[in-house]
CSV table of C-alpha atoms in Angstrom, one decimal:
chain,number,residue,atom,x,y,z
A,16,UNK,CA,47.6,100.3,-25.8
A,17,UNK,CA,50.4,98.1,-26.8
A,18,UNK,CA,53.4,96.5,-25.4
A,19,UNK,CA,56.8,95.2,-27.3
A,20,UNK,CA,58.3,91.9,-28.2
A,21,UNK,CA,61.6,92.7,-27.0
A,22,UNK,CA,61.8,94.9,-24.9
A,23,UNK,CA,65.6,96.0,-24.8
A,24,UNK,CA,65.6,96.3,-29.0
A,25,UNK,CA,63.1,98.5,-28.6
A,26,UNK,CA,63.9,100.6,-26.0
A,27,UNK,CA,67.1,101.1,-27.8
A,28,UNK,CA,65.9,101.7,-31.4
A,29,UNK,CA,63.1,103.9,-30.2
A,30,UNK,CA,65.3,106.1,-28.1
A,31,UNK,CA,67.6,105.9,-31.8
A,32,UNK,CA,64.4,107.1,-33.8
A,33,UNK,CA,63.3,110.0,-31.2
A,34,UNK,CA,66.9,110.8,-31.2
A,35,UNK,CA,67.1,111.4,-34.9
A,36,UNK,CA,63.7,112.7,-34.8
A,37,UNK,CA,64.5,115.4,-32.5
A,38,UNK,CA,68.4,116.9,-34.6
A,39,UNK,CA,65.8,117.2,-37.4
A,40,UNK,CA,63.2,118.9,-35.7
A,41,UNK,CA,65.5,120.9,-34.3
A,42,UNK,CA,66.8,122.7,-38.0
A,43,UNK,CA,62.8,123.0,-38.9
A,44,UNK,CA,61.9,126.7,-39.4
A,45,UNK,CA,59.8,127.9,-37.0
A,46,UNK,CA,56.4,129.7,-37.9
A,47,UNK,CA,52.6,130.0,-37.0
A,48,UNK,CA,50.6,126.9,-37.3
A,49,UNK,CA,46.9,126.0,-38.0
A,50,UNK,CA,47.4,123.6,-35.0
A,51,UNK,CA,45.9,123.3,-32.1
A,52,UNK,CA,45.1,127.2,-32.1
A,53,UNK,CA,42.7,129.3,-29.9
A,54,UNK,CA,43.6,132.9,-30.3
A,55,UNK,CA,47.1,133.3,-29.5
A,56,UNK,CA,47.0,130.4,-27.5
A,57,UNK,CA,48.7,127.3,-29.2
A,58,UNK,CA,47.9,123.9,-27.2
A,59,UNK,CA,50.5,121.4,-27.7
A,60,UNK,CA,49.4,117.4,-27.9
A,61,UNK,CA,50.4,115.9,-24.6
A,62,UNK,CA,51.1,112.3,-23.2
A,63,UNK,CA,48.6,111.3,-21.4
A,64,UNK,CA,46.3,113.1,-21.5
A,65,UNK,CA,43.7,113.8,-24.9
A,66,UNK,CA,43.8,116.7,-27.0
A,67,UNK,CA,40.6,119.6,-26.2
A,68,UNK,CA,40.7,119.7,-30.3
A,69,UNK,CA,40.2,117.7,-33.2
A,70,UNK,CA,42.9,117.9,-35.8
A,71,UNK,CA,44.6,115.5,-38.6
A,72,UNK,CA,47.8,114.3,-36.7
A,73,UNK,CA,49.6,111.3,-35.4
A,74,UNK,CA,51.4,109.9,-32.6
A,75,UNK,CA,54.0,107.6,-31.1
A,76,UNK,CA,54.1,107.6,-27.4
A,77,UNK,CA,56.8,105.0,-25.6
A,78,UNK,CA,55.5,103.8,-22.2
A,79,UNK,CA,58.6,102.4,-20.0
A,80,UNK,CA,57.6,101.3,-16.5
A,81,UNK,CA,57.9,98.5,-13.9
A,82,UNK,CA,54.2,97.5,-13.0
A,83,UNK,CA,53.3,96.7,-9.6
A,84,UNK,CA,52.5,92.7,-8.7
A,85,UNK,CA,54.3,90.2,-6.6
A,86,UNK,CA,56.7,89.6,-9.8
A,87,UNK,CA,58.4,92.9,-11.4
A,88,UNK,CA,56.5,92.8,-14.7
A,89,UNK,CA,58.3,95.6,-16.8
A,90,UNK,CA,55.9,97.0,-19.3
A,91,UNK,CA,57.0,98.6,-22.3
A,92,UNK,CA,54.3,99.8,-24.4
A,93,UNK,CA,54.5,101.9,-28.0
A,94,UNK,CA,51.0,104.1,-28.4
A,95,UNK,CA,50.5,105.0,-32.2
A,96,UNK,CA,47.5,107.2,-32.7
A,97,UNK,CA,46.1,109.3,-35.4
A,98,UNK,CA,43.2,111.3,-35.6
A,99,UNK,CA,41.5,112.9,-39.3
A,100,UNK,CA,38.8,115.7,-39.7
A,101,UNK,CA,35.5,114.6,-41.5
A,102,UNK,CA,34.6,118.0,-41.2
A,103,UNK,CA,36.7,121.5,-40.3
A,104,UNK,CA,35.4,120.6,-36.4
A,105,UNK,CA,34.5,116.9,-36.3
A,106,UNK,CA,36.7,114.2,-36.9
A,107,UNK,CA,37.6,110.0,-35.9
A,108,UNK,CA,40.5,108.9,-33.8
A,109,UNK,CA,42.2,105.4,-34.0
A,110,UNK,CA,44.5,104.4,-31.4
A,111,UNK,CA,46.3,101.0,-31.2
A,112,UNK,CA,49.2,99.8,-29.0
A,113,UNK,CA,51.7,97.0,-29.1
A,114,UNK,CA,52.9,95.7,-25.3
A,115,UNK,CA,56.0,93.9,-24.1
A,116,UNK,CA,55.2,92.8,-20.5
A,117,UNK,CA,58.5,91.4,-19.2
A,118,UNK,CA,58.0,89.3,-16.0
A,119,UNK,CA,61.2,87.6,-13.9
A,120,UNK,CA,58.3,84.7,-12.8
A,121,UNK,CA,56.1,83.1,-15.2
A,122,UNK,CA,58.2,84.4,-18.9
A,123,UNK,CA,56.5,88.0,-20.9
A,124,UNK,CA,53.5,88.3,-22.5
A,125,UNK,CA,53.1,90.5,-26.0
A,126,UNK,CA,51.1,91.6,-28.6
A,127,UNK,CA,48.6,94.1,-29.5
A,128,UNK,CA,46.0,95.6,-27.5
A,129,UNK,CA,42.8,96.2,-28.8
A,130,UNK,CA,41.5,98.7,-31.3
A,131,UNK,CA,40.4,102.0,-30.2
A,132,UNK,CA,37.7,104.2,-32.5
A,133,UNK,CA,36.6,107.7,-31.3
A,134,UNK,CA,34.8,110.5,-32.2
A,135,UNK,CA,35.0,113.9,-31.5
A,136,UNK,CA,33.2,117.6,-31.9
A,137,UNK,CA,35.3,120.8,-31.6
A,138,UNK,CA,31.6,122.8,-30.4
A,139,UNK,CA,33.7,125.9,-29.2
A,140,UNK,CA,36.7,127.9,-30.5
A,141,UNK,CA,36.9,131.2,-28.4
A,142,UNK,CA,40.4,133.1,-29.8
A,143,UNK,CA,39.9,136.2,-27.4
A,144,UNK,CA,39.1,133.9,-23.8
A,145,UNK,CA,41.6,131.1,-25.2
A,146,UNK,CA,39.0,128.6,-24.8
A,147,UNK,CA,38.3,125.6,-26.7
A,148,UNK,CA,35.7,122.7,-25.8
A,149,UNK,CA,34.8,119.5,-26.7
A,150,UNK,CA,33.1,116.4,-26.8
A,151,UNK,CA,33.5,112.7,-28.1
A,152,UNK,CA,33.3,109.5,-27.6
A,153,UNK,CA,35.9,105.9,-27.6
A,154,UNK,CA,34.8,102.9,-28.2
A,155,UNK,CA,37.8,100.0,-27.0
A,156,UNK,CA,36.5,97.0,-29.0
A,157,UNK,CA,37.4,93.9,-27.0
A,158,UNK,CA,38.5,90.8,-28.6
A,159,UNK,CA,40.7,92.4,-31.0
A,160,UNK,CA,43.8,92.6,-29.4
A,161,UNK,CA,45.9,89.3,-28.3
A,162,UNK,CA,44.2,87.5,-26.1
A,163,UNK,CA,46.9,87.3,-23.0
A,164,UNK,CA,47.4,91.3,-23.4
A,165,UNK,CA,43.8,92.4,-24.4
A,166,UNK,CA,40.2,92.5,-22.6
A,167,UNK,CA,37.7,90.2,-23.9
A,168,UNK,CA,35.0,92.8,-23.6
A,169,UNK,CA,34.4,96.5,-25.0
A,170,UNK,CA,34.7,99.3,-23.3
A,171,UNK,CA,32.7,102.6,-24.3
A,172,UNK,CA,34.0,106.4,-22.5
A,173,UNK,CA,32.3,108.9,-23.6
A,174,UNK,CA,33.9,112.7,-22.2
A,175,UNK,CA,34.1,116.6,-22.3
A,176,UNK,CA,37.3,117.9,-23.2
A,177,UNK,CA,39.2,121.4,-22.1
A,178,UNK,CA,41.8,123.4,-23.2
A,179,UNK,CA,42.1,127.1,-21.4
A,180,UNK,CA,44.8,129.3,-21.4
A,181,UNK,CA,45.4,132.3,-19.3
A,182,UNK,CA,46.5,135.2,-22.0
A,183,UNK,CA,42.9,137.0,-20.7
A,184,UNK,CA,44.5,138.0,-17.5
A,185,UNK,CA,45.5,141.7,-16.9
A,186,UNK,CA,49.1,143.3,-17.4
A,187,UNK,CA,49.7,143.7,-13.7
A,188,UNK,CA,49.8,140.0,-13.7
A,189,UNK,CA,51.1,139.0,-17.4
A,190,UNK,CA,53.7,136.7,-16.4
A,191,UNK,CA,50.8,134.3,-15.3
A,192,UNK,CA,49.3,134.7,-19.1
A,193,UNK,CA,51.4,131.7,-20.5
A,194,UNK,CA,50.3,129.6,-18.1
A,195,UNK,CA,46.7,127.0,-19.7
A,196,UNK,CA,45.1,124.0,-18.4
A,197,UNK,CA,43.9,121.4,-20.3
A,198,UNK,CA,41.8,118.5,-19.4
A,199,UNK,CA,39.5,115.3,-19.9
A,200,UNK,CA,36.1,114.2,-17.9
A,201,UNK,CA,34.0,111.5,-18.8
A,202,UNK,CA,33.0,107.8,-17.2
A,203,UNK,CA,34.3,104.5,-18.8
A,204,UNK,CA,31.9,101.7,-19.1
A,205,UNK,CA,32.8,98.2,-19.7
A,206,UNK,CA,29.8,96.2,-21.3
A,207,UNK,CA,30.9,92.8,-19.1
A,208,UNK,CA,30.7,93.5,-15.4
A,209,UNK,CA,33.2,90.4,-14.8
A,210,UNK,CA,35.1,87.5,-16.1
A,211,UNK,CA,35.0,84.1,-14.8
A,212,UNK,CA,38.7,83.1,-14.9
A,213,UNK,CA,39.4,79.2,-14.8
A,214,UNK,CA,42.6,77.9,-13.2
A,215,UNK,CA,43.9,75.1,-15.8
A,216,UNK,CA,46.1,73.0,-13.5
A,217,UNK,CA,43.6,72.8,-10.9
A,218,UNK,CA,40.2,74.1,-12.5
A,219,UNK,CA,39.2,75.9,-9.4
A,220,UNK,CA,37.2,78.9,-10.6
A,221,UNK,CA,38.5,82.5,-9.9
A,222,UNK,CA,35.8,86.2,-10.5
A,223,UNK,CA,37.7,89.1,-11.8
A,224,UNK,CA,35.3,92.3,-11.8
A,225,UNK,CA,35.4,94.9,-14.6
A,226,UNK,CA,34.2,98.4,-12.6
A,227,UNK,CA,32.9,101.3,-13.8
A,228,UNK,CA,35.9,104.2,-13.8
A,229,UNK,CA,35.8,108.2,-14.0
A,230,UNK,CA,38.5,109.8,-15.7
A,231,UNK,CA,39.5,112.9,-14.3
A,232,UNK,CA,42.6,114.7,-16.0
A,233,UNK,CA,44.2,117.3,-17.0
A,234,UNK,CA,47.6,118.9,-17.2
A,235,UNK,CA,48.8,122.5,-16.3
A,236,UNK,CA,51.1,124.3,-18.9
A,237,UNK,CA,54.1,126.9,-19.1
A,238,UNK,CA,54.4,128.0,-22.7
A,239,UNK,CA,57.5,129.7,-23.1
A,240,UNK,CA,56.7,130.2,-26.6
A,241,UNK,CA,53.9,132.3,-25.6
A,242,UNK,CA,56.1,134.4,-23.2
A,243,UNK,CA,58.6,134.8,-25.9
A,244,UNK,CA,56.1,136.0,-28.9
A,245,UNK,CA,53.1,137.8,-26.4
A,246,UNK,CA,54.3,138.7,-23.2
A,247,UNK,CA,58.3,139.7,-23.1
A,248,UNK,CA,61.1,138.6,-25.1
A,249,UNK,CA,63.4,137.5,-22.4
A,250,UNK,CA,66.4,136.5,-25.1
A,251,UNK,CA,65.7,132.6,-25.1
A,252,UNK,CA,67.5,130.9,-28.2
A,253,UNK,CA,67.1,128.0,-29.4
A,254,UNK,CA,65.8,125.1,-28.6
A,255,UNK,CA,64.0,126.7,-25.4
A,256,UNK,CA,61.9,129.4,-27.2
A,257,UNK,CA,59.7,126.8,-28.5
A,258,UNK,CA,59.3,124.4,-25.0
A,259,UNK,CA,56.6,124.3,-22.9
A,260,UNK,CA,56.6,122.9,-20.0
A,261,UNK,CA,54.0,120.6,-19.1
A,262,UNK,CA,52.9,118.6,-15.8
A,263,UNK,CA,49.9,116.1,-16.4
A,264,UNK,CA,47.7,114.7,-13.6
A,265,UNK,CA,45.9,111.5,-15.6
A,266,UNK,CA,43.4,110.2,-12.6
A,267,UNK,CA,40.6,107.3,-12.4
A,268,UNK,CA,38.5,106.7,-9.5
A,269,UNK,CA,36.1,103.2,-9.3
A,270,UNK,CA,32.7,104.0,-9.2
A,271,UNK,CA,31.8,100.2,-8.8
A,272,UNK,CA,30.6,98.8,-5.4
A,273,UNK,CA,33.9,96.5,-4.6
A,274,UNK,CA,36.1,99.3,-5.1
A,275,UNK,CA,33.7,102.8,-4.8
A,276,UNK,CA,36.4,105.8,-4.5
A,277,UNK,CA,39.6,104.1,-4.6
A,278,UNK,CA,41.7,106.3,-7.1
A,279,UNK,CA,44.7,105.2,-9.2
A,280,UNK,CA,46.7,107.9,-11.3
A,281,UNK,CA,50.1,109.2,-11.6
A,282,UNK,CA,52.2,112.5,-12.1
A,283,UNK,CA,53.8,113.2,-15.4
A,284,UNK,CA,56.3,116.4,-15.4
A,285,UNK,CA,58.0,116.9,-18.8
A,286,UNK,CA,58.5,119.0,-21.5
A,287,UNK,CA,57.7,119.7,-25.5
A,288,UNK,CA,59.2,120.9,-28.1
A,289,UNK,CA,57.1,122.2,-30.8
A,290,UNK,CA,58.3,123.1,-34.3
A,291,UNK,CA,56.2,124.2,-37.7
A,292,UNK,CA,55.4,120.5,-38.2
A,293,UNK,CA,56.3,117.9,-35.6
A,294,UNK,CA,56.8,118.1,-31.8
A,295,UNK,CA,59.0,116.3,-29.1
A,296,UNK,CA,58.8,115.6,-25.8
A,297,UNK,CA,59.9,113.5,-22.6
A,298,UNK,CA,58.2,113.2,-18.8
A,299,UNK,CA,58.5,111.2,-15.8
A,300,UNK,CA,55.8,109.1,-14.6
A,301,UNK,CA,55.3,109.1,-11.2
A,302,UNK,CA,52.6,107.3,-9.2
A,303,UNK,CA,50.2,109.0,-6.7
A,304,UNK,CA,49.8,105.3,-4.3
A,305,UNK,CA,50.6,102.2,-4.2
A,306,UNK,CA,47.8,101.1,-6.4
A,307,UNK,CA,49.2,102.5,-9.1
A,308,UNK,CA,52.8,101.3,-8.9
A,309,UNK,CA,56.0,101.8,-7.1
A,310,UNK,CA,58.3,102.5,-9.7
A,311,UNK,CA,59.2,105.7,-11.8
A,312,UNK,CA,58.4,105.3,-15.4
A,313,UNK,CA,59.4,107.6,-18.6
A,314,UNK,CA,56.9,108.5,-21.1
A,315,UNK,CA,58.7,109.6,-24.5
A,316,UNK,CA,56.2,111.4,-27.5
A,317,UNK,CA,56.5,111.9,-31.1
A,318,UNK,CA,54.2,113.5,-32.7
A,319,UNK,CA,53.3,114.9,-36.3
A,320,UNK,CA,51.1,117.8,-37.5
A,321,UNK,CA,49.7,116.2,-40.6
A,322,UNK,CA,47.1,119.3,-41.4
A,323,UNK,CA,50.6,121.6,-41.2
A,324,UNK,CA,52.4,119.0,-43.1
A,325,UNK,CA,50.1,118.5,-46.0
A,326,UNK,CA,47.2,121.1,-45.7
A,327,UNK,CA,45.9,120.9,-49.5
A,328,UNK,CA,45.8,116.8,-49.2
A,329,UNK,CA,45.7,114.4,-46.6
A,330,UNK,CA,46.2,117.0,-44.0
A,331,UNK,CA,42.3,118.5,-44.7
A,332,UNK,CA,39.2,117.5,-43.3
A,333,UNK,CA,37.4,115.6,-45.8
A,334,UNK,CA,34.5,117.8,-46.4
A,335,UNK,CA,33.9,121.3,-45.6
């Protein structure tokens, strides 16, 4: 994960380049993808939560959010990620981010976060349930982001991944079909259980413990796109009739001793837009306690379909 060097400049030219990025995505033809498909059911890439599939594609995700402390650190923080098939269902994922941690107390920190490397297997495509699962692992080497943004130590999360939607259910209730879940369950391990941090005005010795978290998320979906094309055309025009309306719940809970059941997560309602090639989309952030903030954030995603945008080249997996 990564936060900015300046935060205002790039607020303001992101917002310009999503902007832009959304007029053009707008006049983009609409047709079926290879994307993210089970069945009928397309699964759009969310925010915060990882995709059930494995697919070539990549990703900007703008983080804006005041972060809880006794200074108001403002983080801004620009996710890139892209992911590319070895085979038709296995493939790698690399995410990197670049911070900007403003702070009105002791000045901003920046730089990049570490490296992330993943792998994941698509074991189960089932078109008629609208069901796909998988598995994978990420692997958050420490030590190669900047050293006042990054962890010194790695962290390794392996997890199942979900994506189910709900086009299986009978007619008397079809205005429920467009309706899916998707989701993400694994443990995160860090291989350092603490860090021995050093005061260097005083040199008085401080313990700062590295637990063991579960991830629990998932996010619950309204595709309109699916209401429009397999349940009823209710005369939605454009831009609507591709949206889908998305609210993620991305939750940790400590399994560590120190802090056993304490859970940190927030609420993300939004919404996507999803053309032939690229998709759009915006969500508050809102935290569940007070351990994990006080503040509203936004969450802003741009994200490309590289397997739609070049299917013969770099868009394939590599062997098949």
């Amino acid at each position: 994960m990564t936060y900015r060097t300046k935060a205002l400049t790039t607020v303001f030219s992101s917002g310009c380049v999503l902007c832009i990025a959304l007029a053009i995505i707008l006049l983009l033809p609409a047709s079926s993808w290879a994307h993210g498909f089970a069945g009928e059911r397309f699964f759009p890439t969310t925010f915060q939560v990882d995709d059930p599939f494995i697919s070539d594609e990549f990703s900007i995700l703008i983080n804006r959010v005041k972060q809880p402390g006794d200074e108001p650190n403002m983080l801004t923080q620009i996710d890139i990620d892209y992911s590319k098939r070895i085979l038709p269902n296995f493939g790698l994922e690399f995410h990197e981010a670049y911070v900007h941690l403003g702070s009105n107390g002791d000045g901003s920190a920046n730089g990049w976060d570490n490296l992330g490397i993943g792998a994941k297997w698509q074991f189960l495509t089932n078109a008629p349930h609208e069901l796909i699962l998988s598995v994978g692992t990420d692997f958050d080497l420490g030590g190669t982001g900047a050293h006042q943004i990054a962890d010194s130590f790695t962290t390794i999360s392996p997890a199942l991944f979900f994506g189910k939607g709900l086009g299986d259910l009978p007619e008397s209730v079809k205005y429920l079909r467009p309706f899916a879940i998707t989701g993400v369950i694994g443990p995160n391990f860090p291989t350092r259980s603490k860090n021995v941090l050093v005061d260097p005005d005083t040199g008085e010795t401080d313990i700062e413990r590295n637990p063991t978290t579960l991830t629990w998320a998932f996010t619950l979906q309204y595709s309109l796109i699916y209401l429009q094309s397999f349940v009823k055309d209710i005369g939605l025009g454009a831009p609507f009739k591709r949206m889908i309306l998305v609210t993620e719940f991305p939750m940790e809970t400590c399994m560590s001793a120190d802090c056993k059941g304490k859970i940190t997560g927030t609420v993300n309602p939004g919404v996507v837009w999803c053309g032939k090639y690229m998709e759009f989309g915006v969500a508050a952030q809102i935290p569940i306690n007070s351990r994990s903030g006080h503040s509203v954030g936004i969450l802003g995603l741009l994200h490309l379909y590289v397997d739609d945008l070049w299917p013969k080249g770099i868009g394939g997996p590599i062997f098949h």
